[in-house]
PDB file of C-alpha atoms in Angstrom:
ATOM      1  CA  MET A   1      18.310 -13.138  14.050  1.00 49.00           C
ATOM      2  CA  ASP A   2      21.581 -13.384  12.108  1.00 50.00           C
ATOM      3  CA  THR A   3      24.440 -10.986  11.449  1.00 51.00           C
ATOM      4  CA  ASN A   4      25.951 -10.584   8.004  1.00 51.00           C
ATOM      5  CA  ARG A   5      29.537  -9.644   7.260  1.00 44.00           C
ATOM      6  CA  SER A   6      28.761  -5.928   7.347  1.00 46.00           C
ATOM      7  CA  GLY A   7      27.589  -6.290  10.960  1.00 52.00           C
ATOM      8  CA  VAL A   8      23.929  -5.636  10.178  1.00 54.00           C
ATOM      9  CA  VAL A   9      21.419  -7.714  12.109  1.00 50.00           C
ATOM     10  CA  ILE A  10      18.971  -9.503   9.797  1.00 51.00           C
ATOM     11  CA  ARG A  11      15.646  -9.903  11.577  1.00 50.00           C
ATOM     12  CA  ARG A  12      13.525 -13.030  11.451  1.00 42.00           C
ATOM     13  CA  GLY A  13       9.780 -12.390  11.781  1.00 45.00           C
ATOM     14  CA  ARG A  14       7.988  -9.097  12.271  1.00 43.00           C
ATOM     15  CA  PRO A  15      10.125  -6.037  13.045  1.00 49.00           C
ATOM     16  CA  ALA A  16       9.601  -4.683  16.551  1.00 46.00           C
ATOM     17  CA  GLY A  17      10.246  -1.058  15.589  1.00 48.00           C
ATOM     18  CA  PRO A  18      11.400   1.675  17.941  1.00 48.00           C
ATOM     19  CA  ARG A  19      10.009   1.873  21.446  1.00 44.00           C
ATOM     20  CA  THR A  20       8.399   5.283  21.316  1.00 46.00           C
ATOM     21  CA  ILE A  21       6.355   7.039  23.995  1.00 40.00           C
ATOM     22  CA  GLY A  22       3.125   6.575  22.082  1.00 45.00           C
ATOM     23  CA  LEU A  23       2.768  10.082  20.687  1.00 41.00           C
ATOM     24  CA  VAL A  24       2.647   8.798  17.122  1.00 46.00           C
ATOM     25  CA  CYS A  25      -0.309   6.550  17.961  1.00 44.00           C
ATOM     26  CA  ALA A  26      -2.671   9.479  17.597  1.00 43.00           C
ATOM     27  CA  VAL A  27      -1.492   9.943  14.041  1.00 44.00           C
ATOM     28  CA  ALA A  28      -1.764   6.234  13.266  1.00 40.00           C
ATOM     29  CA  ALA A  29      -5.372   6.214  14.411  1.00 42.00           C
ATOM     30  CA  ALA A  30      -6.313   8.710  11.700  1.00 40.00           C
ATOM     31  CA  GLY A  31      -6.041   6.145   8.935  1.00 40.00           C
ATOM     32  CA  ALA A  32      -5.069   2.615   7.995  1.00 39.00           C
ATOM     33  CA  LEU A  33      -1.354   1.963   8.211  1.00 38.00           C
ATOM     34  CA  LEU A  34       0.374   1.569   4.874  1.00 43.00           C
ATOM     35  CA  SER A  35       3.106  -0.750   6.039  1.00 40.00           C
ATOM     36  CA  GLY A  36       2.908  -4.179   7.606  1.00 40.00           C
ATOM     37  CA  CYS A  37      -0.760  -4.170   8.630  1.00 38.00           C
ATOM     38  CA  GLY A  38      -1.684  -7.608   9.896  1.00 38.00           C
ATOM     39  CA  SER A  39       1.083  -9.428   8.050  1.00 38.00           C
ATOM     40  CA  SER A  40       4.004 -11.545   9.160  1.00 38.00           C
ATOM     41  CA  GLY A  41       7.107 -10.745   7.124  1.00 40.00           C
ATOM     42  CA  SER A  42      10.076 -12.927   6.252  1.00 38.00           C
ATOM     43  CA  ASP A  43      13.636 -11.704   5.906  1.00 42.00           C
ATOM     44  CA  THR A  44      15.933 -12.470   3.037  1.00 38.00           C
ATOM     45  CA  ALA A  45      19.585 -11.592   3.098  1.00 39.00           C
ATOM     46  CA  SER A  46      22.735 -13.506   2.207  1.00 37.00           C
ATOM     47  CA  PRO A  47      25.580 -13.468   4.731  1.00 38.00           C
ATOM     48  CA  GLN A  48      27.898 -13.121   1.760  1.00 38.00           C
ATOM     49  CA  LYS A  49      26.302  -9.901   0.532  1.00 39.00           C
ATOM     50  CA  SER A  50      25.443  -6.431   1.788  1.00 42.00           C
ATOM     51  CA  ALA A  51      22.388  -5.583   3.870  1.00 47.00           C
ATOM     52  CA  ALA A  52      20.341  -4.690   0.787  1.00 48.00           C
ATOM     53  CA  PRO A  53      17.980  -7.517  -0.247  1.00 49.00           C
ATOM     54  CA  SER A  54      18.293  -8.905  -3.747  1.00 46.00           C
ATOM     55  CA  ARG A  55      15.752  -7.669  -6.247  1.00 50.00           C
ATOM     56  CA  ALA A  56      12.892  -9.950  -7.098  1.00 50.00           C
ATOM     57  CA  VAL A  57      11.267 -10.553 -10.446  1.00 52.00           C
ATOM     58  CA  PRO A  58       8.745  -7.739 -11.049  1.00 57.00           C
ATOM     59  CA  ALA A  59       5.390  -8.707  -9.574  1.00 59.00           C
ATOM     60  CA  THR A  60       2.235  -8.895 -11.627  1.00 61.00           C
ATOM     61  CA  ALA A  61      -1.103  -7.671 -10.308  1.00 61.00           C
ATOM     62  CA  ALA A  62      -2.356 -11.244  -9.938  1.00 67.00           C
ATOM     63  CA  SER A  63       0.643 -12.232  -7.794  1.00 86.00           C
ATOM     64  CA  LEU A  64       0.372  -9.403  -5.270  1.00 90.00           C
ATOM     65  CA  ASN A  65      -0.820 -10.055  -1.745  1.00 91.00           C
ATOM     66  CA  ALA A  66      -3.068  -7.585   0.080  1.00 93.00           C
ATOM     67  CA  ASP A  67      -0.254  -5.450   1.526  1.00 93.00           C
ATOM     68  CA  GLN A  68       1.621  -5.303  -1.779  1.00 94.00           C
ATOM     69  CA  ALA A  69      -1.548  -4.386  -3.658  1.00 95.00           C
ATOM     70  CA  GLN A  70      -2.265  -1.632  -1.125  1.00 95.00           C
ATOM     71  CA  ARG A  71       1.219  -0.183  -1.636  1.00 96.00           C
ATOM     72  CA  GLN A  72       0.890  -0.434  -5.409  1.00 97.00           C
ATOM     73  CA  ALA A  73      -2.396   1.475  -5.292  1.00 97.00           C
ATOM     74  CA  LEU A  74      -1.322   4.175  -2.837  1.00 98.00           C
ATOM     75  CA  VAL A  75       2.372   4.971  -3.313  1.00 98.00           C
ATOM     76  CA  PRO A  76       2.166   6.285  -6.920  1.00 98.00           C
ATOM     77  CA  LYS A  77      -0.650   8.655  -5.926  1.00 98.00           C
ATOM     78  CA  ALA A  78       1.580  10.578  -3.526  1.00 98.00           C
ATOM     79  CA  LYS A  79       3.014  13.525  -5.449  1.00 98.00           C
ATOM     80  CA  VAL A  80       4.590  14.901  -2.263  1.00 98.00           C
ATOM     81  CA  ASP A  81       7.381  12.819  -0.737  1.00 98.00           C
ATOM     82  CA  TYR A  82       8.192  12.364   2.942  1.00 98.00           C
ATOM     83  CA  GLY A  83      10.779  15.175   2.893  1.00 97.00           C
ATOM     84  CA  GLN A  84       8.363  17.712   1.442  1.00 98.00           C
ATOM     85  CA  ALA A  85       5.702  16.619   3.922  1.00 98.00           C
ATOM     86  CA  LEU A  86       8.042  17.057   6.869  1.00 98.00           C
ATOM     87  CA  LYS A  87       9.120  20.459   5.569  1.00 98.00           C
ATOM     88  CA  ALA A  88       5.469  21.562   5.438  1.00 98.00           C
ATOM     89  CA  ALA A  89       4.857  20.215   8.952  1.00 98.00           C
ATOM     90  CA  ILE A  90       7.903  22.000  10.373  1.00 98.00           C
ATOM     91  CA  ALA A  91       6.750  25.238   8.732  1.00 98.00           C
ATOM     92  CA  ALA A  92       3.400  24.824  10.508  1.00 98.00           C
ATOM     93  CA  VAL A  93       5.093  24.533  13.924  1.00 97.00           C
ATOM     94  CA  PRO A  94       7.851  27.144  14.378  1.00 94.00           C
ATOM     95  CA  SER A  95      11.162  25.954  15.910  1.00 95.00           C
ATOM     96  CA  SER A  96      10.184  22.300  15.580  1.00 97.00           C
ATOM     97  CA  GLU A  97      12.015  19.179  14.421  1.00 96.00           C
ATOM     98  CA  ALA A  98      10.672  16.213  12.457  1.00 97.00           C
ATOM     99  CA  ILE A  99      10.207  12.961  14.356  1.00 97.00           C
ATOM    100  CA  ALA A 100       7.790  10.903  12.223  1.00 98.00           C
ATOM    101  CA  ALA A 101       6.019  10.619   8.882  1.00 98.00           C
ATOM    102  CA  GLU A 102       3.861   7.885   7.373  1.00 98.00           C
ATOM    103  CA  LEU A 103       2.023   7.681   4.066  1.00 98.00           C
ATOM    104  CA  LYS A 104      -1.651   6.875   4.675  1.00 98.00           C
ATOM    105  CA  GLY A 105      -5.132   7.336   3.293  1.00 98.00           C
ATOM    106  CA  THR A 106      -6.609   5.992   0.070  1.00 97.00           C
ATOM    107  CA  PRO A 107      -5.525   6.262  -3.576  1.00 97.00           C
ATOM    108  CA  GLY A 108      -8.148   8.967  -3.982  1.00 97.00           C
ATOM    109  CA  SER A 109      -7.041  10.880  -0.883  1.00 98.00           C
ATOM    110  CA  PRO A 110      -3.467  10.096   0.150  1.00 98.00           C
ATOM    111  CA  TYR A 111      -1.872  12.034   2.972  1.00 98.00           C
ATOM    112  CA  TRP A 112       1.151  12.046   5.249  1.00 98.00           C
ATOM    113  CA  GLY A 113       0.603  11.654   8.968  1.00 98.00           C
ATOM    114  CA  THR A 114       3.559  13.557  10.405  1.00 98.00           C
ATOM    115  CA  VAL A 115       4.732  14.419  13.902  1.00 98.00           C
ATOM    116  CA  VAL A 116       7.076  17.272  14.796  1.00 98.00           C
ATOM    117  CA  ALA A 117       8.318  18.420  18.188  1.00 98.00           C
ATOM    118  CA  THR A 118       9.961  21.394  19.832  1.00 97.00           C
ATOM    119  CA  THR A 119      13.098  21.035  21.948  1.00 95.00           C
ATOM    120  CA  ASP A 120      11.112  20.935  25.198  1.00 95.00           C
ATOM    121  CA  GLY A 121       9.410  17.729  24.041  1.00 96.00           C
ATOM    122  CA  THR A 122       6.094  19.235  22.983  1.00 97.00           C
ATOM    123  CA  ALA A 123       4.841  17.203  20.020  1.00 98.00           C
ATOM    124  CA  TYR A 124       2.323  18.064  17.317  1.00 98.00           C
ATOM    125  CA  ALA A 125       0.616  15.845  14.764  1.00 98.00           C
ATOM    126  CA  VAL A 126       0.302  17.511  11.360  1.00 98.00           C
ATOM    127  CA  ARG A 127      -1.645  16.001   8.482  1.00 98.00           C
ATOM    128  CA  VAL A 128      -0.152  16.931   5.108  1.00 98.00           C
ATOM    129  CA  ASP A 129      -1.973  16.378   1.809  1.00 98.00           C
ATOM    130  CA  ALA A 130       0.194  14.019  -0.261  1.00 98.00           C
ATOM    131  CA  VAL A 131      -0.946  15.624  -3.540  1.00 98.00           C
ATOM    132  CA  SER A 132      -0.968  19.358  -2.799  1.00 98.00           C
ATOM    133  CA  GLY A 133       1.522  19.414   0.076  1.00 98.00           C
ATOM    134  CA  LYS A 134      -0.818  21.575   2.152  1.00 98.00           C
ATOM    135  CA  ALA A 135      -0.529  21.121   5.918  1.00 98.00           C
ATOM    136  CA  GLN A 136      -3.566  21.127   8.162  1.00 98.00           C
ATOM    137  CA  LYS A 137      -3.675  22.793  11.577  1.00 97.00           C
ATOM    138  CA  PRO A 138      -1.189  21.148  13.990  1.00 98.00           C
ATOM    139  CA  GLN A 139      -2.744  19.048  16.732  1.00 97.00           C
ATOM    140  CA  PRO A 140      -0.930  19.049  20.117  1.00 95.00           C
ATOM    141  CA  GLN A 141      -0.086  15.603  21.456  1.00 93.00           C
ATOM    142  CA  SER A 142       0.606  14.322  24.973  1.00 85.00           C
ATOM    143  CA  ASP A 143       0.932  16.883  27.769  1.00 87.00           C
ATOM    144  CA  ASP A 144       2.315  14.258  30.143  1.00 92.00           C
ATOM    145  CA  PRO A 145       5.512  15.687  31.704  1.00 95.00           C
ATOM    146  CA  ASP A 146       7.276  12.322  31.552  1.00 95.00           C
ATOM    147  CA  ASP A 147       6.454  11.907  27.862  1.00 94.00           C
ATOM    148  CA  LYS A 148       7.733  15.384  27.094  1.00 95.00           C
ATOM    149  CA  GLN A 149      10.902  14.864  29.109  1.00 95.00           C
ATOM    150  CA  GLU A 150      11.592  11.559  27.361  1.00 94.00           C
ATOM    151  CA  LEU A 151      11.049  13.060  23.927  1.00 96.00           C
ATOM    152  CA  ALA A 152      13.200  16.099  24.721  1.00 96.00           C
ATOM    153  CA  ALA A 153      16.017  13.791  25.808  1.00 95.00           C
ATOM    154  CA  ARG A 154      15.666  11.773  22.619  1.00 95.00           C
ATOM    155  CA  LEU A 155      15.824  14.906  20.483  1.00 96.00           C
ATOM    156  CA  GLY A 156      18.907  16.036  22.375  1.00 95.00           C
ATOM    157  CA  LYS A 157      20.727  12.781  21.613  1.00 95.00           C
ATOM    158  CA  ALA A 158      19.809  12.557  17.930  1.00 96.00           C
ATOM    159  CA  THR A 159      22.420  14.116  15.655  1.00 96.00           C
ATOM    160  CA  VAL A 160      21.219  12.380  12.484  1.00 97.00           C
ATOM    161  CA  THR A 161      18.280  14.047  10.736  1.00 97.00           C
ATOM    162  CA  ALA A 162      15.291  12.302   9.213  1.00 97.00           C
ATOM    163  CA  GLN A 163      16.631  13.100   5.747  1.00 97.00           C
ATOM    164  CA  GLN A 164      20.041  11.610   6.551  1.00 98.00           C
ATOM    165  CA  ALA A 165      18.465   8.450   7.937  1.00 98.00           C
ATOM    166  CA  ALA A 166      16.280   8.107   4.853  1.00 98.00           C
ATOM    167  CA  GLN A 167      19.317   8.581   2.625  1.00 98.00           C
ATOM    168  CA  THR A 168      21.148   5.802   4.475  1.00 98.00           C
ATOM    169  CA  ALA A 169      18.178   3.462   3.983  1.00 98.00           C
ATOM    170  CA  THR A 170      17.691   4.260   0.297  1.00 98.00           C
ATOM    171  CA  GLU A 171      21.388   3.761  -0.379  1.00 97.00           C
ATOM    172  CA  LYS A 172      20.816   0.166   0.759  1.00 97.00           C
ATOM    173  CA  THR A 173      17.444  -0.314  -0.927  1.00 97.00           C
ATOM    174  CA  LYS A 174      16.439   1.856  -3.868  1.00 97.00           C
ATOM    175  CA  GLY A 175      12.805   2.794  -3.452  1.00 97.00           C
ATOM    176  CA  THR A 176      10.249   5.161  -1.934  1.00 98.00           C
ATOM    177  CA  VAL A 177      10.339   6.088   1.748  1.00 98.00           C
ATOM    178  CA  THR A 178       6.845   5.598   3.144  1.00 98.00           C
ATOM    179  CA  THR A 179       7.531   5.614   6.885  1.00 98.00           C
ATOM    180  CA  ILE A 180      10.134   7.213   9.123  1.00 98.00           C
ATOM    181  CA  GLU A 181      10.111   7.538  12.899  1.00 98.00           C
ATOM    182  CA  LEU A 182      12.506   8.524  15.672  1.00 97.00           C
ATOM    183  CA  GLY A 183      12.488   6.305  18.745  1.00 95.00           C
ATOM    184  CA  ASP A 184      14.626   4.209  21.049  1.00 92.00           C
ATOM    185  CA  ALA A 185      16.769   1.516  19.461  1.00 90.00           C
ATOM    186  CA  ASP A 186      15.308  -1.961  19.658  1.00 82.00           C
ATOM    187  CA  HIS A 187      18.212  -3.559  21.511  1.00 69.00           C
ATOM    188  CA  GLY A 188      17.307  -2.030  24.848  1.00 58.00           C
ATOM    189  CA  ASN A 189      20.016   0.495  25.664  1.00 68.00           C
ATOM    190  CA  ASP A 190      19.883   4.294  25.546  1.00 79.00           C
ATOM    191  CA  THR A 191      20.611   4.552  21.817  1.00 91.00           C
ATOM    192  CA  VAL A 192      18.135   6.587  19.784  1.00 96.00           C
ATOM    193  CA  ALA A 193      17.361   5.357  16.297  1.00 97.00           C
ATOM    194  CA  TRP A 194      15.374   6.093  13.174  1.00 98.00           C
ATOM    195  CA  THR A 195      13.142   3.398  11.735  1.00 98.00           C
ATOM    196  CA  VAL A 196      12.771   3.849   7.970  1.00 98.00           C
ATOM    197  CA  GLY A 197      10.454   1.881   5.663  1.00 98.00           C
ATOM    198  CA  VAL A 198      11.331   1.739   1.957  1.00 98.00           C
ATOM    199  CA  VAL A 199       8.927   0.362  -0.667  1.00 98.00           C
ATOM    200  CA  THR A 200      10.344  -1.016  -3.912  1.00 97.00           C
ATOM    201  CA  THR A 201       8.117  -0.500  -6.939  1.00 93.00           C
ATOM    202  CA  ASP A 202       9.227  -3.569  -8.881  1.00 93.00           C
ATOM    203  CA  ASP A 203       7.775  -5.997  -6.330  1.00 94.00           C
ATOM    204  CA  TRP A 204       5.937  -3.659  -3.858  1.00 96.00           C
ATOM    205  CA  ASN A 205       7.756  -5.173  -0.894  1.00 96.00           C
ATOM    206  CA  GLU A 206       8.798  -3.047   2.066  1.00 97.00           C
ATOM    207  CA  THR A 207      12.235  -3.106   3.667  1.00 97.00           C
ATOM    208  CA  THR A 208      12.537  -1.618   7.144  1.00 97.00           C
ATOM    209  CA  TYR A 209      15.821  -0.329   8.545  1.00 98.00           C
ATOM    210  CA  GLU A 210      16.715   0.725  12.067  1.00 97.00           C
ATOM    211  CA  ILE A 211      19.442   3.363  11.858  1.00 97.00           C
ATOM    212  CA  ASP A 212      21.443   4.711  14.790  1.00 97.00           C
ATOM    213  CA  ALA A 213      20.483   8.377  15.176  1.00 97.00           C
ATOM    214  CA  THR A 214      23.979   9.331  16.325  1.00 96.00           C
ATOM    215  CA  ASN A 215      26.171   7.789  13.607  1.00 96.00           C
ATOM    216  CA  ARG A 216      23.908   6.492  10.778  1.00 97.00           C
ATOM    217  CA  LYS A 217      24.928   2.884  11.406  1.00 96.00           C
ATOM    218  CA  VAL A 218      22.355   0.316  10.252  1.00 96.00           C
ATOM    219  CA  LEU A 219      21.397  -1.692  13.339  1.00 95.00           C
ATOM    220  CA  TRP A 220      19.000  -4.113  11.659  1.00 95.00           C
ATOM    221  CA  MET A 221      16.907  -4.596   8.563  1.00 95.00           C
ATOM    222  CA  HIS A 222      13.740  -6.527   7.760  1.00 94.00           C
ATOM    223  CA  LEU A 223      12.211  -7.417   4.403  1.00 91.00           C
ATOM    224  CA  ASP A 224       8.421  -7.768   4.432  1.00 82.00           C
ATOM    225  CA  GLN A 225       7.366  -9.943   1.498  1.00 68.00           C
ATOM    226  CA  ASP A 226       4.026 -11.163   2.893  1.00 62.00           C
TER     227      ASP A 226
END
């Protein structure tokens, strides 16, 4: 990995993502992942420029790889964005906070797999229709005391909201947020961080940012072009 002048770590290879306690896995199992499925990304960033990757020439349908084509087919079908989906999920679970959202499904049936949690670390998966915005019945996640304690501690440390983290990411890369998740920072200390995936509609690439959940600092970024 390298560090540019702004102090942002530029990752080489696949992004590791936050080390979560596995509660989002139940949501991921409900459908194929939109971002980074079975691909090995490459990072592009100049040490003389900001963390935001330079824009590529608009891609044609014939030039798209499988992941890019999947994003091109799915992203425009979502009439409800991540923020609206999280709002619907929070409304379905009183006194909860957002901890994850991911755009999934098919172009004919897109949905958001979201996870919200209460302050005691009780997490719920909520599927939200990406066209109508309707939330399905919340599904309780892990009852393991250690998992709940870990999640409660993470929520207690995080002072940056999902919306603020997404705003930080989209200020660096203009595009559509398709994934956001609260977890532990990738560098191995006690820092909590948001991982935010942003898809750009000119080339259908995805840029992933890890953002400190206490101060909105960008810890690293990764551009998936493959």
